[in-house]
Amino acid sequence: MDALAAFQALATPEGRANPYPYYEALRGHGNLVPVKDGTFVAVGYRECAQVLRDPRLQVQDGTAFDRVYPRWREHSSVRAFTNSMLYTNPPRHGRQRGTMNTEFTPQQVARLTPVIVETISSLFDRVAELGRDGSPVDLMAEFATRLPIAVVSALLGFDGDRVTWFRDLATSIAVATDGFTNPPGLAEADAAMDELAGYFVDLVSRKRGCPAGDLVSGLVGLHDTSPEELSYDELLGNMMLLLTAGFETTAFLVGDGALLALSRPEYARRLADDESFVDGYVEEVARFEPPVHVTSRWAARDVTIAGVDVPAGARVVVVLAAGNRDPGQFGSPNVFDPERAEGQPLSFGGGVHFCLGAALARLEVRTALPLLVRRFPGIALGGVAGYRDRWVIRGLRTLPVVVGARRAA
Ligand code: HEM
């Protein structure tokens, strides 16, 4: 298959259902492949890492959006993203990220451990209740998508009784990350963003009057004392980014971690009994089924990467999921092996935009999976697990499990 056909196949239903054969077809043409004028695809581990770390290759910011879609300002969801660190380049990015780092600290993350354990426990009570008679329960809907929103709400200081509302709005807003290719989705994202922005504005004024030791209280304080370090729009944009960036991603890592545990009783047993097994298991789930399959960078000037000339203005599609299966980095890369020790996967990115929430996501998943198999020792698949029909952020749409007694036939 030629490189362009393999790349284009990733946008088809077949490609989205199973992108891995197309990554291999691309790899057959090299680790950094020109596919058409102005577009290159990185599928090698080292090439992906190099692109992410090279300051001449940048994320798409407002200036870049102006070139491809001058009307982006009409979309509130896109506007909000462009004020956040993920859509900002140095030096603006370094200033925002530095400010966020002073509040999003290892202490803030560690403080969340009891919240994570309590949230898991109460969600499992509901799963147990729903599955008491042996009916299948969808672990994605009832657990995996609820946990990250509850945890990030506690981190940020959002109202705990609105978790389902945040989840539904975040689901709509996530469509904006698909770019401008989905106009009805973008309209839905804008409406959700407007609703959420109203809540954020109100929350900021409440925290200003009554700071509470959470992340938003800290950021409001920083903005009020040094608005040049974090503007009001940046404050709101980053609140929105934090709510959405860790939502589907963490849910998908929980889902795939659970599905793989159900595939081999030995994994479930070791997750339950052997603490030393858990970190390596979660890292391998992230390598094998990364929630973020792909990101992109644009060349701010001519640059040569791994011997390939990338001209100014070109786009480099960085396929993290393909880099994670590069045989030059990981032996037998298509085998799931929780004992492997061949370096960090690319699942949380790299360079200046390396995932701010990686430690939090790992903490959630490392806590959730052992508790799942301990609470439900007889847990088994209760139907067909299905992946969502999306490429960029990829994960399970549904994961039916049986946790209780089976109904009599
Ligand atoms: C399994 C879960 C997660 C995965 C796989 C993941 C993956 C990633 C990746 C690949 C990037 C880099 C994107 C790029 O370079 O274009 C990123 C950035 C980011 N992530 Fe995560 N993420 C996860 C969870 C979280 C959580 C829980 C949070 C926060 C609550 C979070 C917040 C962020 C932020 C703020 C950025 C942008 C950092 C910057 O631009 O400097 N993520 N994430």
PDB file of C-alpha atoms in Angstrom, residues 69-292:
ATOM      1  CA  TYR A  69      -9.553  28.839   8.979  1.00  0.00           C
ATOM      2  CA  PRO A  70      -9.743  32.622   9.407  1.00  0.00           C
ATOM      3  CA  ARG A  71     -13.249  32.358  10.952  1.00  0.00           C
ATOM      4  CA  TRP A  72     -12.110  30.319  13.974  1.00  0.00           C
ATOM      5  CA  ARG A  73     -12.859  33.230  16.341  1.00  0.00           C
ATOM      6  CA  GLU A  74     -16.585  32.661  15.691  1.00  0.00           C
ATOM      7  CA  HIS A  75     -16.294  29.406  17.649  1.00  0.00           C
ATOM      8  CA  SER A  76     -16.186  29.866  21.419  1.00  0.00           C
ATOM      9  CA  SER A  77     -14.823  26.351  21.948  1.00  0.00           C
ATOM     10  CA  VAL A  78     -11.860  26.993  19.625  1.00  0.00           C
ATOM     11  CA  ARG A  79     -11.295  30.459  21.151  1.00  0.00           C
ATOM     12  CA  ALA A  80     -11.107  28.939  24.625  1.00  0.00           C
ATOM     13  CA  PHE A  81      -8.578  26.308  23.519  1.00  0.00           C
ATOM     14  CA  THR A  82      -6.330  28.937  21.888  1.00  0.00           C
ATOM     15  CA  ASN A  83      -6.019  30.659  25.270  1.00  0.00           C
ATOM     16  CA  SER A  84      -4.799  27.449  26.902  1.00  0.00           C
ATOM     17  CA  MET A  85      -1.240  26.175  27.093  1.00  0.00           C
ATOM     18  CA  LEU A  86      -1.825  23.247  24.705  1.00  0.00           C
ATOM     19  CA  TYR A  87      -2.500  25.650  21.833  1.00  0.00           C
ATOM     20  CA  THR A  88       0.269  28.119  22.684  1.00  0.00           C
ATOM     21  CA  ASN A  89       3.937  28.226  21.662  1.00  0.00           C
ATOM     22  CA  PRO A  90       7.011  29.583  23.456  1.00  0.00           C
ATOM     23  CA  PRO A  91       7.460  32.096  24.983  1.00  0.00           C
ATOM     24  CA  ARG A  92       3.713  32.411  25.812  1.00  0.00           C
ATOM     25  CA  HIS A  93       3.538  28.677  26.518  1.00  0.00           C
ATOM     26  CA  GLY A  94       6.424  28.731  29.030  1.00  0.00           C
ATOM     27  CA  ARG A  95       4.820  31.586  30.958  1.00  0.00           C
ATOM     28  CA  GLN A  96       1.444  29.803  31.171  1.00  0.00           C
ATOM     29  CA  ARG A  97       2.934  26.408  31.960  1.00  0.00           C
ATOM     30  CA  GLY A  98       5.201  27.932  34.649  1.00  0.00           C
ATOM     31  CA  THR A  99       2.174  29.553  36.283  1.00  0.00           C
ATOM     32  CA  MET A 100       0.177  26.313  36.158  1.00  0.00           C
ATOM     33  CA  ASN A 101       3.129  24.367  37.609  1.00  0.00           C
ATOM     34  CA  THR A 102       3.080  26.496  40.743  1.00  0.00           C
ATOM     35  CA  GLU A 103      -0.478  25.283  41.462  1.00  0.00           C
ATOM     36  CA  PHE A 104      -0.637  21.844  39.785  1.00  0.00           C
ATOM     37  CA  THR A 105       1.980  20.376  42.118  1.00  0.00           C
ATOM     38  CA  PRO A 106       2.821  16.819  43.237  1.00  0.00           C
ATOM     39  CA  GLN A 107       1.331  17.851  46.627  1.00  0.00           C
ATOM     40  CA  GLN A 108      -1.993  18.781  45.003  1.00  0.00           C
ATOM     41  CA  VAL A 109      -1.991  15.412  43.210  1.00  0.00           C
ATOM     42  CA  ALA A 110      -1.086  13.440  46.357  1.00  0.00           C
ATOM     43  CA  ARG A 111      -3.843  15.266  48.252  1.00  0.00           C
ATOM     44  CA  LEU A 112      -6.318  13.616  45.868  1.00  0.00           C
ATOM     45  CA  THR A 113      -5.576   9.997  46.871  1.00  0.00           C
ATOM     46  CA  PRO A 114      -8.405   9.765  49.444  1.00  0.00           C
ATOM     47  CA  VAL A 115     -10.812  11.447  46.981  1.00  0.00           C
ATOM     48  CA  ILE A 116      -9.862   8.908  44.307  1.00  0.00           C
ATOM     49  CA  VAL A 117     -10.357   5.942  46.663  1.00  0.00           C
ATOM     50  CA  GLU A 118     -13.701   7.246  47.961  1.00  0.00           C
ATOM     51  CA  THR A 119     -14.974   8.036  44.451  1.00  0.00           C
ATOM     52  CA  ILE A 120     -14.017   4.566  43.223  1.00  0.00           C
ATOM     53  CA  SER A 121     -15.696   2.947  46.185  1.00  0.00           C
ATOM     54  CA  SER A 122     -18.992   4.785  45.723  1.00  0.00           C
ATOM     55  CA  LEU A 123     -19.004   4.180  41.945  1.00  0.00           C
ATOM     56  CA  PHE A 124     -18.408   0.474  42.608  1.00  0.00           C
ATOM     57  CA  ASP A 125     -21.365   0.439  45.023  1.00  0.00           C
ATOM     58  CA  ARG A 126     -23.519   1.567  42.118  1.00  0.00           C
ATOM     59  CA  VAL A 127     -21.965  -0.960  39.705  1.00  0.00           C
ATOM     60  CA  ALA A 128     -22.600  -3.708  42.282  1.00  0.00           C
ATOM     61  CA  GLU A 129     -26.201  -2.600  42.673  1.00  0.00           C
ATOM     62  CA  LEU A 130     -26.821  -2.428  38.907  1.00  0.00           C
ATOM     63  CA  GLY A 131     -25.210  -5.826  38.331  1.00  0.00           C
ATOM     64  CA  ARG A 132     -26.552  -7.569  41.427  1.00  0.00           C
ATOM     65  CA  ASP A 133     -28.886  -9.830  39.434  1.00  0.00           C
ATOM     66  CA  GLY A 134     -26.223 -10.763  36.894  1.00  0.00           C
ATOM     67  CA  SER A 135     -27.207  -8.142  34.291  1.00  0.00           C
ATOM     68  CA  PRO A 136     -24.275  -6.725  32.326  1.00  0.00           C
ATOM     69  CA  VAL A 137     -23.149  -3.266  33.488  1.00  0.00           C
ATOM     70  CA  ASP A 138     -21.333  -0.885  31.138  1.00  0.00           C
ATOM     71  CA  LEU A 139     -18.085  -0.180  32.957  1.00  0.00           C
ATOM     72  CA  MET A 140     -17.334   2.796  30.675  1.00  0.00           C
ATOM     73  CA  ALA A 141     -20.628   4.601  31.360  1.00  0.00           C
ATOM     74  CA  GLU A 142     -20.920   3.683  35.037  1.00  0.00           C
ATOM     75  CA  PHE A 143     -17.307   3.895  36.123  1.00  0.00           C
ATOM     76  CA  ALA A 144     -14.487   4.844  33.723  1.00  0.00           C
ATOM     77  CA  THR A 145     -16.018   8.103  32.427  1.00  0.00           C
ATOM     78  CA  ARG A 146     -17.253   9.152  35.884  1.00  0.00           C
ATOM     79  CA  LEU A 147     -14.013   8.758  37.830  1.00  0.00           C
ATOM     80  CA  PRO A 148     -11.769  11.321  36.038  1.00  0.00           C
ATOM     81  CA  ILE A 149     -14.419  14.063  36.054  1.00  0.00           C
ATOM     82  CA  ALA A 150     -15.053  13.595  39.773  1.00  0.00           C
ATOM     83  CA  VAL A 151     -11.311  13.689  40.494  1.00  0.00           C
ATOM     84  CA  VAL A 152     -10.528  16.697  38.330  1.00  0.00           C
ATOM     85  CA  SER A 153     -13.521  18.502  39.857  1.00  0.00           C
ATOM     86  CA  ALA A 154     -12.026  17.947  43.311  1.00  0.00           C
ATOM     87  CA  LEU A 155      -8.616  19.128  42.092  1.00  0.00           C
ATOM     88  CA  LEU A 156      -9.968  22.298  40.527  1.00  0.00           C
ATOM     89  CA  GLY A 157     -12.542  23.016  43.233  1.00  0.00           C
ATOM     90  CA  PHE A 158     -15.645  22.542  41.057  1.00  0.00           C
ATOM     91  CA  ASP A 159     -18.993  21.733  42.664  1.00  0.00           C
ATOM     92  CA  GLY A 160     -19.020  17.995  43.401  1.00  0.00           C
ATOM     93  CA  ASP A 161     -22.752  17.589  42.723  1.00  0.00           C
ATOM     94  CA  ARG A 162     -22.383  18.594  39.064  1.00  0.00           C
ATOM     95  CA  VAL A 163     -20.136  15.756  37.923  1.00  0.00           C
ATOM     96  CA  THR A 164     -22.571  14.312  35.357  1.00  0.00           C
ATOM     97  CA  TRP A 165     -23.220  17.792  33.929  1.00  0.00           C
ATOM     98  CA  PHE A 166     -19.445  18.401  33.551  1.00  0.00           C
ATOM     99  CA  ARG A 167     -19.059  14.993  31.926  1.00  0.00           C
ATOM    100  CA  ASP A 168     -21.749  15.661  29.335  1.00  0.00           C
ATOM    101  CA  LEU A 169     -20.430  19.138  28.498  1.00  0.00           C
ATOM    102  CA  ALA A 170     -16.817  17.886  28.349  1.00  0.00           C
ATOM    103  CA  THR A 171     -17.934  15.132  25.955  1.00  0.00           C
ATOM    104  CA  SER A 172     -19.445  17.734  23.612  1.00  0.00           C
ATOM    105  CA  ILE A 173     -16.443  20.064  23.878  1.00  0.00           C
ATOM    106  CA  ALA A 174     -13.961  17.264  23.101  1.00  0.00           C
ATOM    107  CA  VAL A 175     -15.333  17.281  19.534  1.00  0.00           C
ATOM    108  CA  ALA A 176     -13.627  20.657  19.008  1.00  0.00           C
ATOM    109  CA  THR A 177     -10.276  18.822  19.118  1.00  0.00           C
ATOM    110  CA  ASP A 178     -11.277  17.167  15.819  1.00  0.00           C
ATOM    111  CA  GLY A 179     -10.621  20.518  14.179  1.00  0.00           C
ATOM    112  CA  PHE A 180     -12.913  22.132  11.659  1.00  0.00           C
ATOM    113  CA  THR A 181     -13.887  18.951   9.860  1.00  0.00           C
ATOM    114  CA  ASN A 182     -17.106  18.402  11.762  1.00  0.00           C
ATOM    115  CA  PRO A 183     -19.341  21.553  11.638  1.00  0.00           C
ATOM    116  CA  PRO A 184     -22.369  20.087  13.527  1.00  0.00           C
ATOM    117  CA  GLY A 185     -20.000  18.775  16.223  1.00  0.00           C
ATOM    118  CA  LEU A 186     -18.337  22.183  16.446  1.00  0.00           C
ATOM    119  CA  ALA A 187     -21.718  23.900  16.915  1.00  0.00           C
ATOM    120  CA  GLU A 188     -22.477  21.485  19.774  1.00  0.00           C
ATOM    121  CA  ALA A 189     -19.014  22.142  21.247  1.00  0.00           C
ATOM    122  CA  ASP A 190     -19.634  25.911  21.107  1.00  0.00           C
ATOM    123  CA  ALA A 191     -22.983  25.596  22.895  1.00  0.00           C
ATOM    124  CA  ALA A 192     -21.408  23.423  25.606  1.00  0.00           C
ATOM    125  CA  MET A 193     -18.491  25.836  25.938  1.00  0.00           C
ATOM    126  CA  ASP A 194     -20.838  28.811  26.378  1.00  0.00           C
ATOM    127  CA  GLU A 195     -22.708  26.970  29.123  1.00  0.00           C
ATOM    128  CA  LEU A 196     -19.491  26.004  30.867  1.00  0.00           C
ATOM    129  CA  ALA A 197     -17.990  29.493  30.497  1.00  0.00           C
ATOM    130  CA  GLY A 198     -20.990  30.906  32.403  1.00  0.00           C
ATOM    131  CA  TYR A 199     -20.255  28.466  35.230  1.00  0.00           C
ATOM    132  CA  PHE A 200     -16.503  29.268  35.186  1.00  0.00           C
ATOM    133  CA  VAL A 201     -17.083  33.030  35.407  1.00  0.00           C
ATOM    134  CA  ASP A 202     -19.379  32.508  38.408  1.00  0.00           C
ATOM    135  CA  LEU A 203     -16.937  30.061  40.040  1.00  0.00           C
ATOM    136  CA  VAL A 204     -14.005  32.466  39.655  1.00  0.00           C
ATOM    137  CA  SER A 205     -15.895  35.221  41.457  1.00  0.00           C
ATOM    138  CA  ARG A 206     -16.955  32.795  44.217  1.00  0.00           C
ATOM    139  CA  LYS A 207     -13.326  31.609  44.711  1.00  0.00           C
ATOM    140  CA  ARG A 208     -12.111  35.203  44.767  1.00  0.00           C
ATOM    141  CA  GLY A 209     -14.434  35.907  47.692  1.00  0.00           C
ATOM    142  CA  CYS A 210     -13.687  32.652  49.457  1.00  0.00           C
ATOM    143  CA  PRO A 211     -10.450  30.842  48.427  1.00  0.00           C
ATOM    144  CA  ALA A 212     -10.473  27.155  49.386  1.00  0.00           C
ATOM    145  CA  GLY A 213      -6.999  25.655  48.814  1.00  0.00           C
ATOM    146  CA  ASP A 214      -7.964  24.125  45.463  1.00  0.00           C
ATOM    147  CA  LEU A 215      -6.312  24.775  42.103  1.00  0.00           C
ATOM    148  CA  VAL A 216      -8.800  27.336  40.810  1.00  0.00           C
ATOM    149  CA  SER A 217      -8.551  29.337  44.073  1.00  0.00           C
ATOM    150  CA  GLY A 218      -4.764  29.384  43.651  1.00  0.00           C
ATOM    151  CA  LEU A 219      -4.960  30.413  39.984  1.00  0.00           C
ATOM    152  CA  VAL A 220      -7.470  33.180  40.731  1.00  0.00           C
ATOM    153  CA  GLY A 221      -5.071  34.517  43.389  1.00  0.00           C
ATOM    154  CA  LEU A 222      -2.196  34.431  40.875  1.00  0.00           C
ATOM    155  CA  HIS A 223      -4.250  36.188  38.227  1.00  0.00           C
ATOM    156  CA  ASP A 224      -5.370  38.890  40.655  1.00  0.00           C
ATOM    157  CA  THR A 225      -1.830  39.654  41.860  1.00  0.00           C
ATOM    158  CA  SER A 226      -0.049  39.238  38.483  1.00  0.00           C
ATOM    159  CA  PRO A 227      -2.510  39.437  35.545  1.00  0.00           C
ATOM    160  CA  GLU A 228       0.497  39.743  33.196  1.00  0.00           C
ATOM    161  CA  GLU A 229       1.469  36.161  34.225  1.00  0.00           C
ATOM    162  CA  LEU A 230      -2.022  34.723  33.664  1.00  0.00           C
ATOM    163  CA  SER A 231      -4.708  36.782  31.936  1.00  0.00           C
ATOM    164  CA  TYR A 232      -8.403  36.251  32.656  1.00  0.00           C
ATOM    165  CA  ASP A 233      -8.949  34.541  29.281  1.00  0.00           C
ATOM    166  CA  GLU A 234      -5.951  32.265  29.925  1.00  0.00           C
ATOM    167  CA  LEU A 235      -7.343  31.397  33.353  1.00  0.00           C
ATOM    168  CA  LEU A 236     -10.680  30.334  31.813  1.00  0.00           C
ATOM    169  CA  GLY A 237      -9.010  28.607  28.835  1.00  0.00           C
ATOM    170  CA  ASN A 238      -6.806  26.511  31.098  1.00  0.00           C
ATOM    171  CA  MET A 239      -9.700  25.598  33.414  1.00  0.00           C
ATOM    172  CA  MET A 240     -11.483  24.270  30.336  1.00  0.00           C
ATOM    173  CA  LEU A 241      -8.338  22.445  29.177  1.00  0.00           C
ATOM    174  CA  LEU A 242      -7.842  20.781  32.566  1.00  0.00           C
ATOM    175  CA  LEU A 243     -11.465  19.635  32.655  1.00  0.00           C
ATOM    176  CA  THR A 244     -11.333  18.121  29.173  1.00  0.00           C
ATOM    177  CA  ALA A 245      -7.688  16.957  28.752  1.00  0.00           C
ATOM    178  CA  GLY A 246      -7.842  14.386  31.510  1.00  0.00           C
ATOM    179  CA  PHE A 247     -11.389  13.189  30.956  1.00  0.00           C
ATOM    180  CA  GLU A 248     -11.706  10.853  27.961  1.00  0.00           C
ATOM    181  CA  THR A 249      -7.976  10.069  28.061  1.00  0.00           C
ATOM    182  CA  THR A 250      -8.014   8.732  31.622  1.00  0.00           C
ATOM    183  CA  ALA A 251     -11.372   7.004  31.090  1.00  0.00           C
ATOM    184  CA  PHE A 252      -9.929   5.165  28.078  1.00  0.00           C
ATOM    185  CA  LEU A 253      -6.813   4.070  29.971  1.00  0.00           C
ATOM    186  CA  VAL A 254      -9.025   2.684  32.754  1.00  0.00           C
ATOM    187  CA  GLY A 255     -11.243   0.954  30.166  1.00  0.00           C
ATOM    188  CA  ASP A 256      -8.416  -0.674  28.224  1.00  0.00           C
ATOM    189  CA  GLY A 257      -6.649  -1.615  31.463  1.00  0.00           C
ATOM    190  CA  ALA A 258      -9.813  -3.346  32.653  1.00  0.00           C
ATOM    191  CA  LEU A 259     -10.431  -5.080  29.311  1.00  0.00           C
ATOM    192  CA  LEU A 260      -6.880  -6.458  29.189  1.00  0.00           C
ATOM    193  CA  ALA A 261      -7.210  -7.625  32.814  1.00  0.00           C
ATOM    194  CA  LEU A 262     -10.373  -9.510  31.868  1.00  0.00           C
ATOM    195  CA  SER A 263      -8.568 -11.161  28.958  1.00  0.00           C
ATOM    196  CA  ARG A 264      -6.144 -13.126  31.186  1.00  0.00           C
ATOM    197  CA  PRO A 265      -7.033 -14.273  34.740  1.00  0.00           C
ATOM    198  CA  GLU A 266      -3.343 -14.027  35.629  1.00  0.00           C
ATOM    199  CA  TYR A 267      -3.386 -10.240  35.099  1.00  0.00           C
ATOM    200  CA  ALA A 268      -6.452  -9.786  37.308  1.00  0.00           C
ATOM    201  CA  ARG A 269      -4.902 -11.976  40.006  1.00  0.00           C
ATOM    202  CA  ARG A 270      -1.604 -10.099  39.986  1.00  0.00           C
ATOM    203  CA  LEU A 271      -3.303  -6.691  39.941  1.00  0.00           C
ATOM    204  CA  ALA A 272      -5.219  -7.761  43.038  1.00  0.00           C
ATOM    205  CA  ASP A 273      -2.323  -9.368  44.948  1.00  0.00           C
ATOM    206  CA  ASP A 274       0.998  -8.009  43.745  1.00  0.00           C
ATOM    207  CA  GLU A 275       1.657  -4.294  44.216  1.00  0.00           C
ATOM    208  CA  SER A 276       4.954  -4.493  42.350  1.00  0.00           C
ATOM    209  CA  PHE A 277       3.065  -5.568  39.198  1.00  0.00           C
ATOM    210  CA  VAL A 278       0.721  -2.579  38.978  1.00  0.00           C
ATOM    211  CA  ASP A 279       2.952   0.287  37.719  1.00  0.00           C
ATOM    212  CA  GLY A 280       4.450  -1.802  34.890  1.00  0.00           C
ATOM    213  CA  TYR A 281       0.990  -3.070  33.932  1.00  0.00           C
ATOM    214  CA  VAL A 282      -0.451   0.453  33.647  1.00  0.00           C
ATOM    215  CA  GLU A 283       2.583   1.669  31.663  1.00  0.00           C
ATOM    216  CA  GLU A 284       2.160  -1.237  29.252  1.00  0.00           C
ATOM    217  CA  VAL A 285      -1.575  -0.551  28.812  1.00  0.00           C
ATOM    218  CA  ALA A 286      -0.620   3.053  27.960  1.00  0.00           C
ATOM    219  CA  ARG A 287       1.955   1.810  25.415  1.00  0.00           C
ATOM    220  CA  PHE A 288      -0.244  -0.867  23.873  1.00  0.00           C
ATOM    221  CA  GLU A 289      -3.544   1.064  23.695  1.00  0.00           C
ATOM    222  CA  PRO A 290      -2.668   4.759  24.133  1.00  0.00           C
ATOM    223  CA  PRO A 291      -5.726   6.998  24.544  1.00  0.00           C
ATOM    224  CA  VAL A 292      -4.078   9.730  22.431  1.00  0.00           C
TER     225      VAL A 292
END
